[in-house]
mmCIF file of C-alpha atoms and ligand atoms in Angstrom:
data_model
loop_
_atom_site.group_PDB
_atom_site.id
_atom_site.type_symbol
_atom_site.label_atom_id
_atom_site.label_comp_id
_atom_site.label_asym_id
_atom_site.label_seq_id
_atom_site.Cartn_x
_atom_site.Cartn_y
_atom_site.Cartn_z
ATOM 1 C CA UNK E 1 22.202 6.671 22.710
ATOM 2 C CA UNK E 2 22.630 5.371 19.203
ATOM 3 C CA UNK E 3 24.488 8.436 17.919
ATOM 4 C CA UNK E 4 24.146 9.364 14.274
ATOM 5 C CA UNK E 5 22.141 6.761 12.356
ATOM 6 C CA UNK E 6 23.760 6.251 8.948
ATOM 7 C CA UNK E 7 21.401 5.351 6.111
ATOM 8 C CA UNK E 8 22.967 4.314 2.776
ATOM 9 C CA UNK E 9 20.466 4.920 -0.018
ATOM 10 C CA UNK E 10 19.855 2.968 -3.227
ATOM 11 C CA UNK E 11 17.889 4.937 -5.838
ATOM 12 C CA UNK E 12 16.082 3.011 -8.585
ATOM 13 C CA UNK E 13 15.178 5.335 -11.461
ATOM 14 C CA UNK E 14 12.556 3.673 -13.680
ATOM 15 C CA UNK E 15 11.747 5.829 -16.687
ATOM 16 C CA UNK E 16 9.656 5.850 -19.838
ATOM 17 C CA UNK E 17 10.941 9.201 -21.145
ATOM 18 C CA UNK E 18 13.965 11.445 -20.689
ATOM 19 C CA UNK E 19 12.272 13.692 -18.087
ATOM 20 C CA UNK E 20 11.653 10.699 -15.860
ATOM 21 C CA UNK E 21 15.296 9.643 -16.249
ATOM 22 C CA UNK E 22 16.210 12.259 -13.655
ATOM 23 C CA UNK E 23 19.740 13.613 -13.406
ATOM 24 C CA UNK E 24 22.324 12.780 -10.784
ATOM 25 C CA UNK E 25 22.007 16.425 -9.698
ATOM 26 C CA UNK E 26 18.297 15.915 -9.004
ATOM 27 C CA UNK E 27 19.063 12.783 -6.993
ATOM 28 C CA UNK E 28 21.740 14.571 -4.983
ATOM 29 C CA UNK E 29 19.347 17.442 -4.294
ATOM 30 C CA UNK E 30 16.965 14.986 -2.644
ATOM 31 C CA UNK E 31 19.683 13.477 -0.449
ATOM 32 C CA UNK E 32 20.656 17.014 0.611
ATOM 33 C CA UNK E 33 17.072 17.808 1.666
ATOM 34 C CA UNK E 34 16.895 14.643 3.767
ATOM 35 C CA UNK E 35 20.137 15.524 5.538
ATOM 36 C CA UNK E 36 18.779 18.952 6.387
ATOM 37 C CA UNK E 37 15.281 17.894 7.411
ATOM 38 C CA UNK E 38 16.444 15.001 9.610
ATOM 39 C CA UNK E 39 18.985 17.216 11.381
ATOM 40 C CA UNK E 40 16.868 20.359 11.783
ATOM 41 C CA UNK E 41 19.330 22.286 9.626
ATOM 42 C CA UNK E 42 16.664 23.146 7.034
ATOM 43 C CA UNK E 43 16.656 26.869 6.304
ATOM 44 C CA UNK E 44 12.941 27.278 7.076
ATOM 45 C CA UNK E 45 13.015 25.758 10.586
ATOM 46 C CA UNK E 46 12.986 29.282 12.018
ATOM 47 C CA UNK E 47 9.377 29.614 10.790
ATOM 48 C CA UNK E 48 8.164 27.185 13.480
ATOM 49 C CA UNK E 49 5.840 29.171 15.774
ATOM 50 C CA UNK E 50 7.093 29.704 19.326
ATOM 51 C CA UNK E 51 4.409 27.360 20.686
ATOM 52 C CA UNK E 52 6.179 24.452 18.970
ATOM 53 C CA UNK E 53 9.782 25.726 18.769
ATOM 54 C CA UNK E 54 10.874 23.748 21.831
ATOM 55 C CA UNK E 55 9.672 20.527 20.211
ATOM 56 C CA UNK E 56 11.753 20.821 17.015
ATOM 57 C CA UNK E 57 13.900 17.687 16.742
ATOM 58 C CA UNK E 58 17.362 17.114 15.335
ATOM 59 C CA UNK E 59 16.767 13.435 14.544
ATOM 60 C CA UNK E 60 20.442 12.678 13.810
ATOM 61 C CA UNK E 61 20.132 10.616 10.634
ATOM 62 C CA UNK E 62 22.832 10.791 7.951
ATOM 63 C CA UNK E 63 21.831 9.769 4.418
ATOM 64 C CA UNK E 64 24.459 8.855 1.817
ATOM 65 C CA UNK E 65 23.868 7.984 -1.840
ATOM 66 C CA UNK E 66 25.235 4.470 -2.255
ATOM 67 C CA UNK E 67 24.018 3.419 -5.700
ATOM 68 C CA UNK E 68 21.821 4.576 -8.583
ATOM 69 C CA UNK E 69 20.145 1.949 -10.764
ATOM 70 C CA UNK E 70 18.503 3.090 -14.006
ATOM 71 C CA UNK E 71 15.890 0.971 -15.783
ATOM 72 C CA UNK E 72 14.176 1.937 -19.040
ATOM 73 C CA UNK E 73 10.560 0.805 -19.357
ATOM 74 C CA UNK E 74 7.656 1.294 -21.751
ATOM 75 C CA UNK E 75 5.287 1.508 -18.780
ATOM 76 C CA UNK E 76 4.119 5.098 -18.185
ATOM 77 C CA UNK E 77 2.416 4.718 -14.789
ATOM 78 C CA UNK E 78 3.004 2.229 -11.999
ATOM 79 C CA UNK E 79 0.291 2.624 -9.387
ATOM 80 C CA UNK E 80 0.843 1.595 -5.769
ATOM 81 C CA UNK E 81 0.933 -2.218 -5.948
ATOM 82 C CA UNK E 82 4.762 -2.470 -5.749
ATOM 83 C CA UNK E 83 5.186 -3.629 -9.378
ATOM 84 C CA UNK E 84 8.120 -1.191 -9.732
ATOM 85 C CA UNK E 85 9.984 -3.238 -7.092
ATOM 86 C CA UNK E 86 10.204 -6.329 -9.281
ATOM 87 C CA UNK E 87 12.441 -6.835 -12.319
ATOM 88 C CA UNK E 88 10.059 -9.604 -13.416
ATOM 89 C CA UNK E 89 7.443 -6.844 -13.816
ATOM 90 C CA UNK E 90 9.826 -4.515 -15.645
ATOM 91 C CA UNK E 91 10.846 -2.707 -12.484
ATOM 92 C CA UNK E 92 13.964 -3.039 -10.327
ATOM 93 C CA UNK E 93 14.545 -5.480 -7.467
ATOM 94 C CA UNK E 94 15.275 -4.294 -3.920
ATOM 95 C CA UNK E 95 18.969 -4.128 -2.936
ATOM 96 C CA UNK E 96 20.132 -5.087 0.599
ATOM 97 C CA UNK E 97 17.033 -3.810 2.453
ATOM 98 C CA UNK E 98 18.426 -4.826 5.865
ATOM 99 C CA UNK E 99 21.155 -2.213 5.541
ATOM 100 C CA UNK E 100 19.983 0.143 2.766
ATOM 101 C CA UNK E 101 17.024 2.426 2.215
ATOM 102 C CA UNK E 102 15.644 1.705 -1.250
ATOM 103 C CA UNK E 103 13.941 4.526 -3.165
ATOM 104 C CA UNK E 104 12.063 3.874 -6.386
ATOM 105 C CA UNK E 105 11.558 6.954 -8.557
ATOM 106 C CA UNK E 106 8.888 6.262 -11.169
ATOM 107 C CA UNK E 107 5.626 7.783 -12.287
ATOM 108 C CA UNK E 108 3.011 6.466 -9.848
ATOM 109 C CA UNK E 109 0.110 8.261 -11.526
ATOM 110 C CA UNK E 110 -3.339 9.014 -10.134
ATOM 111 C CA UNK E 111 -2.142 12.214 -8.458
ATOM 112 C CA UNK E 112 -0.177 10.224 -5.868
ATOM 113 C CA UNK E 113 3.076 11.872 -4.833
ATOM 114 C CA UNK E 114 4.611 8.941 -3.018
ATOM 115 C CA UNK E 115 4.083 5.987 -0.720
ATOM 116 C CA UNK E 116 6.113 4.020 1.788
ATOM 117 C CA UNK E 117 6.315 0.666 3.502
ATOM 118 C CA UNK E 118 6.286 0.727 7.317
ATOM 119 C CA UNK E 119 8.891 -1.269 9.276
ATOM 120 C CA UNK E 120 8.086 -4.949 9.672
ATOM 121 C CA UNK E 121 6.819 -5.628 6.144
ATOM 122 C CA UNK E 122 8.196 -7.881 3.433
ATOM 123 C CA UNK E 123 11.913 -7.338 2.729
ATOM 124 C CA UNK E 124 11.330 -7.657 -1.030
ATOM 125 C CA UNK E 125 9.151 -4.522 -1.100
ATOM 126 C CA UNK E 126 10.840 -2.513 1.668
ATOM 127 C CA UNK E 127 11.446 1.141 0.881
ATOM 128 C CA UNK E 128 9.754 4.222 -0.511
ATOM 129 C CA UNK E 129 8.359 5.250 -3.902
ATOM 130 C CA UNK E 130 8.097 8.839 -5.174
ATOM 131 C CA UNK E 131 7.133 10.157 -8.611
ATOM 132 C CA UNK E 132 10.038 11.934 -10.355
ATOM 133 C CA UNK E 133 8.410 15.379 -10.461
ATOM 134 C CA UNK E 134 8.135 15.382 -6.645
ATOM 135 C CA UNK E 135 11.665 14.080 -5.976
ATOM 136 C CA UNK E 136 14.438 16.548 -5.134
ATOM 137 C CA UNK E 137 14.555 20.266 -5.738
ATOM 138 C CA UNK E 138 16.135 20.697 -9.185
ATOM 139 C CA UNK E 139 15.531 19.347 -12.687
ATOM 140 C CA UNK E 140 12.170 17.713 -13.500
ATOM 141 C CA UNK E 141 10.246 18.980 -10.434
ATOM 142 C CA UNK E 142 6.767 20.425 -10.045
ATOM 143 C CA UNK E 143 5.568 23.131 -7.623
ATOM 144 C CA UNK E 144 4.268 23.189 -4.920
ATOM 145 C CA UNK E 145 5.920 19.815 -4.260
ATOM 146 C CA UNK E 146 9.384 20.798 -5.481
ATOM 147 C CA UNK E 147 11.036 21.054 -2.070
ATOM 148 C CA UNK E 148 11.921 17.380 -1.637
ATOM 149 C CA UNK E 149 9.513 17.073 1.279
ATOM 150 C CA UNK E 150 7.519 14.210 -0.218
ATOM 151 C CA UNK E 151 10.587 12.053 0.410
ATOM 152 C CA UNK E 152 11.016 13.490 3.919
ATOM 153 C CA UNK E 153 7.403 12.477 4.619
ATOM 154 C CA UNK E 154 7.817 9.008 3.088
ATOM 155 C CA UNK E 155 11.056 8.314 4.946
ATOM 156 C CA UNK E 156 9.155 9.321 8.093
ATOM 157 C CA UNK E 157 6.668 6.517 7.357
ATOM 158 C CA UNK E 158 9.506 4.104 6.548
ATOM 159 C CA UNK E 159 10.918 4.963 9.993
ATOM 160 C CA UNK E 160 7.545 4.172 11.623
ATOM 161 C CA UNK E 161 5.825 7.577 11.747
ATOM 162 C CA UNK E 162 2.075 7.862 11.224
ATOM 163 C CA UNK E 163 0.282 10.853 9.782
ATOM 164 C CA UNK E 164 0.098 13.612 12.359
ATOM 165 C CA UNK E 165 -3.722 13.467 12.561
ATOM 166 C CA UNK E 166 -3.586 9.702 13.215
ATOM 167 C CA UNK E 167 -5.659 8.963 10.092
ATOM 168 C CA UNK E 168 -8.860 9.439 12.064
ATOM 169 C CA UNK E 169 -10.943 11.828 14.144
ATOM 170 C CA UNK E 170 -9.675 13.711 17.228
ATOM 171 C CA UNK E 171 -9.250 10.646 19.416
ATOM 172 C CA UNK E 172 -7.272 8.682 16.826
ATOM 173 C CA UNK E 173 -3.616 8.999 17.779
ATOM 174 C CA UNK E 174 -0.332 9.056 15.888
ATOM 175 C CA UNK E 175 1.279 7.399 18.961
ATOM 176 C CA UNK E 176 3.380 10.520 19.555
ATOM 177 C CA UNK E 177 2.570 12.609 22.629
ATOM 178 C CA UNK E 178 4.019 15.974 21.620
ATOM 179 C CA UNK E 179 2.117 16.257 18.324
ATOM 180 C CA UNK E 180 -1.300 17.857 18.951
ATOM 181 C CA UNK E 181 -4.445 15.899 18.180
ATOM 182 C CA UNK E 182 -6.164 16.735 14.906
ATOM 183 C CA UNK E 183 -9.084 15.314 12.957
ATOM 184 C CA UNK E 184 -7.931 15.494 9.341
ATOM 185 C CA UNK E 185 -5.004 16.480 7.142
ATOM 186 C CA UNK E 186 -4.214 20.100 6.349
ATOM 187 C CA UNK E 187 -3.473 21.157 2.760
ATOM 188 C CA UNK E 188 -1.881 24.102 1.006
ATOM 189 C CA UNK E 189 -0.205 26.563 3.327
ATOM 190 C CA UNK E 190 -2.336 27.005 6.456
ATOM 191 C CA UNK E 191 -2.095 30.129 8.583
ATOM 192 C CA UNK E 192 -1.170 29.843 12.265
ATOM 193 C CA UNK E 193 -3.077 29.095 14.385
ATOM 194 C CA UNK E 194 -5.190 26.435 12.699
ATOM 195 C CA UNK E 195 -7.438 25.056 15.446
ATOM 196 C CA UNK E 196 -8.871 21.532 15.463
ATOM 197 C CA UNK E 197 -9.727 19.208 18.354
ATOM 198 C CA UNK E 198 -9.482 22.243 20.693
ATOM 199 C CA UNK E 199 -5.765 22.791 20.119
ATOM 200 C CA UNK E 200 -3.520 24.361 17.531
ATOM 201 C CA UNK E 201 -2.528 21.966 14.764
ATOM 202 C CA UNK E 202 1.174 21.435 14.096
ATOM 203 C CA UNK E 203 0.464 22.032 10.395
ATOM 204 C CA UNK E 204 4.158 22.603 9.685
ATOM 205 C CA UNK E 205 4.986 18.991 10.571
ATOM 206 C CA UNK E 206 6.434 16.813 7.790
ATOM 207 C CA UNK E 207 3.749 14.212 8.511
ATOM 208 C CA UNK E 208 0.853 16.517 7.582
ATOM 209 C CA UNK E 209 -0.282 17.015 3.933
ATOM 210 C CA UNK E 210 0.654 20.683 3.444
ATOM 211 C CA UNK E 211 2.759 22.050 0.573
ATOM 212 C CA UNK E 212 6.516 21.470 0.670
ATOM 213 C CA UNK E 213 7.226 25.119 1.549
ATOM 214 C CA UNK E 214 4.900 24.912 4.560
ATOM 215 C CA UNK E 215 6.313 21.834 6.338
ATOM 216 C CA UNK E 216 9.562 22.217 8.259
ATOM 217 C CA UNK E 217 9.752 20.108 11.420
ATOM 218 C CA UNK E 218 9.692 16.715 13.075
ATOM 219 C CA UNK E 219 8.921 16.749 16.823
ATOM 220 C CA UNK E 220 11.025 15.281 19.639
ATOM 221 C CA UNK E 221 8.361 12.605 20.112
ATOM 222 C CA UNK E 222 8.557 11.662 16.447
ATOM 223 C CA UNK E 223 12.345 11.522 16.700
ATOM 224 C CA UNK E 224 12.082 9.063 19.613
ATOM 225 C CA UNK E 225 9.567 6.918 17.737
ATOM 226 C CA UNK E 226 11.792 6.819 14.631
ATOM 227 C CA UNK E 227 15.045 6.133 16.434
ATOM 228 C CA UNK E 228 13.468 3.374 18.560
ATOM 229 C CA UNK E 229 13.140 1.029 15.585
ATOM 230 C CA UNK E 230 16.902 1.295 14.953
ATOM 231 C CA UNK E 231 17.727 0.303 18.551
ATOM 232 C CA UNK E 232 18.635 -3.319 19.412
ATOM 233 C CA UNK E 233 15.545 -5.485 18.917
ATOM 234 C CA UNK E 234 13.879 -2.889 16.691
ATOM 235 C CA UNK E 235 12.624 -3.659 13.196
ATOM 236 C CA UNK E 236 15.492 -1.728 11.577
ATOM 237 C CA UNK E 237 18.246 -2.562 14.085
ATOM 238 C CA UNK E 238 20.192 -4.231 11.233
ATOM 239 C CA UNK E 239 21.136 -0.743 9.944
ATOM 240 C CA UNK E 240 23.429 -0.290 12.930
ATOM 241 C CA UNK E 241 25.124 -3.674 12.411
HETATM 242 N N1 LIG Y 301 0.336 11.620 0.039
HETATM 243 C C1 LIG Y 301 1.625 11.137 0.345
HETATM 244 C C2 LIG Y 301 1.595 10.199 1.538
HETATM 245 O O1 LIG Y 301 0.705 10.214 2.339
HETATM 246 C C3 LIG Y 301 2.680 12.222 0.490
HETATM 247 C C4 LIG Y 301 2.310 13.592 0.879
HETATM 248 C C5 LIG Y 301 3.536 14.482 0.827
HETATM 249 N N2 LIG Y 301 3.276 15.889 1.007
HETATM 250 C C6 LIG Y 301 4.065 16.867 0.548
HETATM 251 N N3 LIG Y 301 3.845 18.105 0.825
HETATM 252 N N4 LIG Y 301 5.103 16.644 -0.193
HETATM 253 O O2 LIG Y 301 2.476 9.380 1.745
HETATM 254 ZN ZN1 ZN Y 302 1.805 9.767 4.251
HETATM 255 CA CA1 CA Y 303 -0.138 13.077 18.941
#
């Protein structure tokens, strides 16, 4: 196997006020959440119902904070067209995307928590974007998305995971066999069982749309799908040198 996959992280903080210029402590709190969630050492993993407990994955990723870049801007919302990834637009240019996960923390606006680029896209825009109030667990954070799970979800996309319901009706797949079929996202904090497509939804999966406190697992199938792109020939093989 590949062993532990080490992911050095570059955080670009783009701010128009002092709240958005998040602290180093807030940044470190986000890295800590990633290291728990991608190793199944998160404190809430024991809430996984027994039906799914055998599918909980320790994905074996290790995230380290490599660099923080801070950029002051008069722009108060950035949308989702990647403008924050360009210094020519007042944002901050990507750093070493072949070997580093780039995270842009800036106010996206429009009620959007975050977004990600899948593997195989343009190097100049590779990475994930999350609004500051949904990044990390301390400082300028906003419930119910103050558990750092927006970044867990976005890094899942960056590592090739689809939404658990496959972004379509029951027959649309997420290309992962051990995640049950569903027809739509779940929100809030669903009770178990939540039945759709004649099976119980894995609502507690990071790739659903539930509140941070109600998502606490990746599946073994998702782990395989993520790790495959870091293997030789995969779109992110360059991370392993
Ligand atoms: N809507 C965003 C996306 O699809 C993120 C959702 C994150 N959910 C959460 N509970 N933090 O990429
Ligand atoms: Zn998503
Ligand atoms: Ca599935």
